[in-house]
Each structure stands twice: as structure tokens, then as C-alpha cells.
Amino acid sequence: MGHKLHLDQNEKLAMFGVTHVIAIDGYSSKVVAQATMPVKNNLVIYEDVYRSAVVNYGMWDQVRVDHGKEFYLTLFIQEILASHRHCQDKPPYHQTTSTKNHMVERIWPEVNSRVNYPLKEALIQLTDQELLDMDCNISRYCVSNLTRHLSEIGMRRVIDAWNAHRIPGKGIPNQLAKDGSLKKVPEGLLPHAAEAADLYQKEVGHSLRRVSCFGTDPLQLDEKFSVERLFAETYPDMAILYNSLVNKDFKPFQGALGHLINITKSHI
């Protein structure tokens, strides 16, 4: 473990404010970090995916990504830390087309079938029936918020199953990755996202978007707490909504979304 770290994004639900980014170790095939966000964002990807992976497992000799701008901060810090790698005979990162990042591409069909496609089908059903207005910023915010929460439940299940399954001719990812990378680095060498973005702007001369939103959050903090409390009174267990979705019963999720939009609007 620790030779190549493959990062990739999945935007099957981007039109509804959900994007997944995962990191997989090339040797073990273990998913070592993942994040689900409203819109792909350099700081979130760096903090929750790359930094999380390195803090928990150690340095990788090379990071592999596509040519997307969302990985700029990750590659910037990987290059800064290049001297801390175990093997330094190759560039600290390599950019290729997403379809050639075969290591990551193998898990996306599982994510799509068990997470993205059920959610997408349920949401498209609402838009086709004109029961959901995606031109409304408040609706967009609520759709992204609830869909993201359910996606995270699904992603955890898919990744846990992936990391525990046996890959023919290779082994079980969790077991292959149990010792981590050969080269560990002190956590203090990895700045948090805001500090890393400041350093990027100073060194490169370009600023990165700090926060990426989908729709408009119309609520003040106390109003947000009130909406969350009211929603939880009716839907206390989000896993139940997800379980219904994957079993092709879209009504509970669709009803929950309508309820969230209505109580959000009532607090404005």
C-alpha cells in the first residue's frame, strides 16, 4: 500500500446537487476516503478525501486524477510533500482521462446501481410530474440537502461492502491495507483546507472557490434548527427512507422531500 492513490468524481446526481469523490489505494483496492458534496469543490476534496487518506494511512508515491480543476489543491499539496514519499523516482501525481482511471471506475457501477440511480429515478419522476420545481432555489437547496444525506448512507454501505469483499486473484482490500502506507507523515505537515487554499493563492496567484452551493440556503441558524427538529419528528430514521428507495419504493422519499420543502418555506 502507498504506491498509487486514485481519485475520481461521480456526477450522476449533479443535476440534483450531489457529487461523490472517492480515493482508492491502487495496491489493495481499498476505498480509503470519500466525500459527498453539493458541488465539487477543491477545499472539500482536499480536506475530506486527500488529507483524510494521508492522515489515516500515510503518504502515497503518486496521486492519479483526471484533468478536472477540482483536484488543483490536492495536487498542489501532494507536490509540496513530494520529498516525504517512500519512492521518489516518479512524479508525485499523474493526470489522465477519467475512463483510463480503471481502479476507480470498477466501483462506480456499484455506487450507481445502489445509490445514484434509485435517487435519480425518484427525483426525475417528481420533475416529470411537475411536482418538483428545480428552478426554485429553495427547492434546489432542499433537494440537494436530503438527497445528499441519503447518498451518504448508501455510500457508506457500498464502501463497507467493497472493502470487505474478496477480489479474485488479489484478496480482501481491508486485509491488504491493514498496515497502511510505508511512509507515514506527521499530521502537522498537512494544512487544513483554508490554510492550504491561502498557500495556493500565495504561491500560484489564483484563488479557489471556498464554498460551493447548490440552490440558496434561506434559513438563519435558529430557523435551520427548527426545520431539522420538525423534519426529524416525522422522519426520525433516514435509513428507512434509503431502504425503501433501493427497493424501488419511492413514495417515502418523495413524501419526505415535499415535507422538507414545505416546512423550509414556512420558516422564511
Short mmCIF file of C-alpha atoms in Angstrom, two decimals:
data_model
loop_
_atom_site.label_atom_id
_atom_site.label_comp_id
_atom_site.label_asym_id
_atom_site.label_seq_id
_atom_site.Cartn_x
_atom_site.Cartn_y
_atom_site.Cartn_z
CA MET A 1 0.00 0.00 0.00
CA GLY A 2 1.14 3.54 -0.67
CA HIS A 3 2.29 3.42 -4.29
CA LYS A 4 -0.67 4.96 -6.17
CA LEU A 5 -3.74 6.77 -4.87
CA HIS A 6 -6.57 7.05 -7.40
CA LEU A 7 -9.13 9.87 -7.02
CA ASP A 8 -12.25 10.30 -9.12
CA GLN A 9 -15.63 12.02 -9.01
CA ASN A 10 -19.11 10.75 -9.84
CA GLU A 11 -21.63 13.34 -11.04
CA LYS A 12 -24.63 11.16 -11.89
CA LEU A 13 -26.66 13.22 -9.41
CA ALA A 14 -25.03 16.59 -10.15
CA MET A 15 -28.30 17.97 -11.55
CA PHE A 16 -29.80 17.42 -8.09
CA GLY A 17 -26.91 18.83 -6.08
CA VAL A 18 -24.93 15.70 -5.22
CA THR A 19 -21.38 14.78 -6.25
CA HIS A 20 -19.27 11.92 -4.87
CA VAL A 21 -15.47 11.84 -4.75
CA ILE A 22 -13.55 8.77 -3.63
CA ALA A 23 -9.92 7.76 -3.17
CA ILE A 24 -8.77 4.17 -3.74
CA ASP A 25 -5.39 2.66 -2.97
CA GLY A 26 -4.01 1.03 -6.11
CA TYR A 27 -2.41 -1.97 -4.40
CA SER A 28 -5.22 -3.09 -2.10
CA SER A 29 -8.21 -1.58 -3.97
CA LYS A 30 -9.42 -0.27 -0.62
CA VAL A 31 -11.52 2.90 -0.63
CA VAL A 32 -9.52 4.95 1.85
CA ALA A 33 -11.61 8.14 1.80
CA GLN A 34 -14.76 9.57 0.26
CA ALA A 35 -16.87 12.71 0.36
CA THR A 36 -20.32 13.63 -0.88
CA MET A 37 -20.88 17.33 -1.56
CA PRO A 38 -23.45 19.62 -3.25
CA VAL A 39 -20.99 20.75 -5.96
CA LYS A 40 -17.43 19.52 -6.44
CA ASN A 41 -15.10 21.80 -4.54
CA ASN A 42 -11.32 21.91 -4.23
CA LEU A 43 -11.29 22.55 -0.50
CA VAL A 44 -13.77 19.79 0.38
CA ILE A 45 -11.97 17.26 -1.83
CA TYR A 46 -8.61 18.16 -0.34
CA GLU A 47 -9.80 18.14 3.29
CA ASP A 48 -12.21 15.19 3.31
CA VAL A 49 -10.59 12.95 0.71
CA TYR A 50 -6.86 13.54 0.17
CA ARG A 51 -5.94 14.91 3.60
CA SER A 52 -8.10 12.34 5.38
CA ALA A 53 -6.47 9.50 3.44
CA VAL A 54 -2.91 10.67 4.12
CA VAL A 55 -3.54 11.36 7.81
CA ASN A 56 -5.09 7.92 8.30
CA TYR A 57 -2.83 5.78 6.08
CA GLY A 58 0.33 7.73 5.20
CA MET A 59 1.80 9.18 2.00
CA TRP A 60 1.32 7.78 -1.48
CA ASP A 61 4.12 7.92 -4.01
CA GLN A 62 1.77 9.15 -6.72
CA VAL A 63 -1.75 10.59 -6.87
CA ARG A 64 -3.73 9.81 -10.03
CA VAL A 65 -6.63 12.02 -11.13
CA ASP A 66 -8.31 13.23 -14.30
CA HIS A 67 -7.79 16.73 -15.72
CA GLY A 68 -10.56 18.33 -13.63
CA LYS A 69 -9.90 21.66 -11.92
CA GLU A 70 -11.42 20.32 -8.69
CA PHE A 71 -8.17 18.49 -7.86
CA TYR A 72 -5.86 21.53 -8.08
CA LEU A 73 -5.45 21.95 -4.32
CA THR A 74 -4.86 18.23 -3.75
CA LEU A 75 -2.14 18.10 -6.40
CA PHE A 76 -0.58 21.31 -5.08
CA ILE A 77 -0.13 19.86 -1.58
CA GLN A 78 0.95 16.45 -2.93
CA GLU A 79 3.74 18.21 -4.81
CA ILE A 80 4.78 20.20 -1.75
CA LEU A 81 5.04 16.96 0.24
CA ALA A 82 6.83 15.07 -2.56
CA SER A 83 10.04 14.71 -0.54
CA HIS A 84 8.13 12.77 2.14
CA ARG A 85 7.22 9.91 -0.22
CA HIS A 86 8.72 6.44 0.16
CA CYS A 87 9.68 6.15 -3.53
CA GLN A 88 10.58 9.40 -5.28
CA ASP A 89 11.58 8.13 -8.73
CA LYS A 90 8.21 9.10 -10.29
CA PRO A 91 6.27 12.37 -10.45
CA PRO A 92 4.13 12.98 -7.34
CA TYR A 93 0.97 13.00 -9.45
CA HIS A 94 -0.29 11.92 -12.85
CA GLN A 95 -3.31 13.24 -14.73
CA THR A 96 -5.17 11.04 -17.18
CA THR A 97 -8.67 10.78 -18.65
CA SER A 98 -11.28 9.55 -16.20
CA THR A 99 -12.07 6.49 -18.30
CA LYS A 100 -8.44 5.38 -18.02
CA ASN A 101 -8.53 5.54 -14.22
CA HIS A 102 -9.61 1.90 -14.21
CA MET A 103 -9.03 1.34 -10.50
CA VAL A 104 -11.77 3.80 -9.52
CA GLU A 105 -14.06 3.01 -12.44
CA ARG A 106 -14.66 -0.50 -11.09
CA ILE A 107 -16.58 0.71 -8.05
CA TRP A 108 -18.82 3.27 -9.76
CA PRO A 109 -21.28 0.70 -11.20
CA GLU A 110 -21.96 -0.44 -7.62
CA VAL A 111 -22.46 3.15 -6.46
CA ASN A 112 -24.72 3.91 -9.41
CA SER A 113 -26.96 0.88 -9.02
CA ARG A 114 -27.31 1.06 -5.23
CA VAL A 115 -27.20 4.82 -4.63
CA ASN A 116 -27.39 7.15 -7.61
CA TYR A 117 -29.91 5.54 -9.95
CA PRO A 118 -32.68 4.91 -7.37
CA LEU A 119 -32.42 8.51 -6.13
CA LYS A 120 -32.26 9.90 -9.65
CA GLU A 121 -35.28 7.89 -10.78
CA ALA A 122 -37.33 9.09 -7.81
CA LEU A 123 -36.40 12.73 -8.42
CA ILE A 124 -36.94 12.63 -12.18
CA GLN A 125 -40.35 11.11 -11.53
CA LEU A 126 -41.24 14.19 -9.47
CA THR A 127 -39.93 16.65 -12.06
CA ASP A 128 -41.71 14.84 -14.91
CA GLN A 129 -44.97 15.08 -12.97
CA GLU A 130 -44.25 18.78 -12.31
CA LEU A 131 -44.32 18.13 -8.56
CA LEU A 132 -40.79 19.45 -8.12
CA ASP A 133 -39.59 22.83 -9.41
CA MET A 134 -35.83 22.71 -9.83
CA ASP A 135 -35.85 26.37 -10.92
CA CYS A 136 -36.76 27.35 -7.36
CA ASN A 137 -33.60 27.99 -5.33
CA ILE A 138 -35.23 26.86 -2.09
CA SER A 139 -36.37 23.59 -3.67
CA ARG A 140 -32.90 23.08 -5.14
CA TYR A 141 -31.35 23.55 -1.72
CA CYS A 142 -33.76 21.09 -0.07
CA VAL A 143 -33.32 18.51 -2.83
CA SER A 144 -29.55 18.67 -2.52
CA ASN A 145 -29.67 18.54 1.27
CA LEU A 146 -31.94 15.48 1.61
CA THR A 147 -30.54 13.61 -1.39
CA ARG A 148 -27.03 14.12 -0.09
CA HIS A 149 -27.94 12.70 3.31
CA LEU A 150 -29.43 9.56 1.78
CA SER A 151 -26.49 9.26 -0.61
CA GLU A 152 -24.11 9.24 2.33
CA ILE A 153 -25.97 6.31 3.88
CA GLY A 154 -25.74 4.41 0.60
CA MET A 155 -22.10 5.30 0.05
CA ARG A 156 -21.12 4.02 3.49
CA ARG A 157 -22.84 0.71 2.80
CA VAL A 158 -21.34 0.30 -0.66
CA ILE A 159 -17.83 1.17 0.53
CA ASP A 160 -18.03 -1.08 3.60
CA ALA A 161 -19.11 -3.98 1.40
CA TRP A 162 -16.45 -3.20 -1.22
CA ASN A 163 -13.63 -3.04 1.30
CA ALA A 164 -14.71 -6.34 2.87
CA HIS A 165 -15.25 -8.36 -0.34
CA ARG A 166 -12.67 -10.71 -1.83
CA ILE A 167 -11.21 -9.66 -5.18
CA PRO A 168 -10.30 -12.76 -7.23
CA GLY A 169 -6.56 -13.20 -7.51
CA LYS A 170 -5.92 -10.31 -5.16
CA GLY A 171 -7.52 -10.63 -1.74
CA ILE A 172 -9.69 -8.57 0.59
CA PRO A 173 -8.99 -4.80 0.48
CA ASN A 174 -9.31 -4.31 4.24
CA GLN A 175 -6.74 -7.01 4.92
CA LEU A 176 -4.35 -5.90 2.20
CA ALA A 177 -4.40 -2.33 3.53
CA LYS A 178 -4.23 -3.07 7.25
CA ASP A 179 -0.65 -1.83 7.69
CA GLY A 180 -1.13 1.42 5.77
CA SER A 181 1.50 3.10 3.61
CA LEU A 182 5.21 2.57 4.20
CA LYS A 183 5.82 6.28 4.75
CA LYS A 184 3.80 7.99 7.48
CA VAL A 185 3.86 11.77 7.82
CA PRO A 186 3.04 13.96 10.84
CA GLU A 187 -0.46 15.42 10.64
CA GLY A 188 1.03 18.86 11.19
CA LEU A 189 2.61 18.75 7.72
CA LEU A 190 -0.86 18.69 6.16
CA PRO A 191 -2.52 22.11 6.47
CA HIS A 192 -6.28 22.21 6.78
CA ALA A 193 -8.22 23.30 3.70
CA ALA A 194 -8.47 27.04 4.38
CA GLU A 195 -4.75 27.34 5.15
CA ALA A 196 -3.87 25.21 2.11
CA ALA A 197 -6.05 27.43 -0.10
CA ASP A 198 -4.31 30.54 1.24
CA LEU A 199 -0.94 28.98 0.44
CA TYR A 200 -2.17 28.03 -3.04
CA GLN A 201 -3.27 31.61 -3.73
CA LYS A 202 0.05 32.97 -2.48
CA GLU A 203 2.19 30.54 -4.50
CA VAL A 204 0.11 30.11 -7.67
CA GLY A 205 -1.58 33.51 -7.80
CA HIS A 206 -5.11 32.21 -8.24
CA SER A 207 -7.89 31.93 -5.68
CA LEU A 208 -10.02 28.83 -5.24
CA ARG A 209 -13.75 28.89 -4.52
CA ARG A 210 -14.08 28.38 -0.76
CA VAL A 211 -17.73 27.29 -0.65
CA SER A 212 -19.78 25.75 -3.47
CA CYS A 213 -23.57 25.82 -3.03
CA PHE A 214 -26.49 24.27 -4.86
CA GLY A 215 -29.53 26.47 -4.52
CA THR A 216 -29.89 29.05 -1.77
CA ASP A 217 -29.98 28.33 1.95
CA PRO A 218 -32.79 30.68 3.06
CA LEU A 219 -32.63 29.97 6.79
CA GLN A 220 -30.96 31.62 9.76
CA LEU A 221 -29.28 29.27 12.24
CA ASP A 222 -32.21 29.13 14.69
CA GLU A 223 -34.65 28.59 11.82
CA LYS A 224 -32.48 25.76 10.49
CA PHE A 225 -32.55 24.02 13.88
CA SER A 226 -36.34 24.35 13.94
CA VAL A 227 -36.72 22.85 10.46
CA GLU A 228 -34.39 19.98 11.31
CA ARG A 229 -36.34 19.26 14.51
CA LEU A 230 -39.71 19.28 12.76
CA PHE A 231 -38.41 17.09 9.95
CA ALA A 232 -36.90 14.59 12.41
CA GLU A 233 -40.21 14.34 14.27
CA THR A 234 -41.84 12.97 11.12
CA TYR A 235 -38.82 11.15 9.67
CA PRO A 236 -36.60 10.11 12.59
CA ASP A 237 -34.69 7.39 10.70
CA MET A 238 -33.17 8.33 7.35
CA ALA A 239 -32.05 4.74 6.79
CA ILE A 240 -35.69 3.72 6.41
CA LEU A 241 -36.07 6.19 3.53
CA TYR A 242 -32.94 4.82 1.89
CA ASN A 243 -34.06 1.20 2.32
CA SER A 244 -37.37 1.99 0.62
CA LEU A 245 -35.56 3.69 -2.26
CA VAL A 246 -33.28 0.77 -3.08
CA ASN A 247 -36.35 -1.50 -3.03
CA LYS A 248 -37.96 0.72 -5.69
CA ASP A 249 -40.50 2.24 -3.29
CA PHE A 250 -40.02 5.94 -4.00
CA LYS A 251 -43.04 7.32 -2.13
CA PRO A 252 -41.47 7.65 1.34
CA PHE A 253 -38.51 9.62 -0.02
CA GLN A 254 -40.70 11.76 -2.26
CA GLY A 255 -43.03 12.50 0.64
CA ALA A 256 -40.11 13.39 2.88
CA LEU A 257 -38.74 15.77 0.27
CA GLY A 258 -42.09 17.51 -0.14
CA HIS A 259 -42.35 17.84 3.64
CA LEU A 260 -38.85 19.33 3.89
CA ILE A 261 -39.56 21.89 1.17
CA ASN A 262 -42.87 22.90 2.78
CA ILE A 263 -41.53 23.37 6.30
CA THR A 264 -38.49 25.21 4.95
CA LYS A 265 -40.70 27.65 3.05
CA SER A 266 -42.93 28.11 6.11
CA HIS A 267 -39.94 29.35 8.12
CA ILE A 268 -38.99 32.10 5.68
#
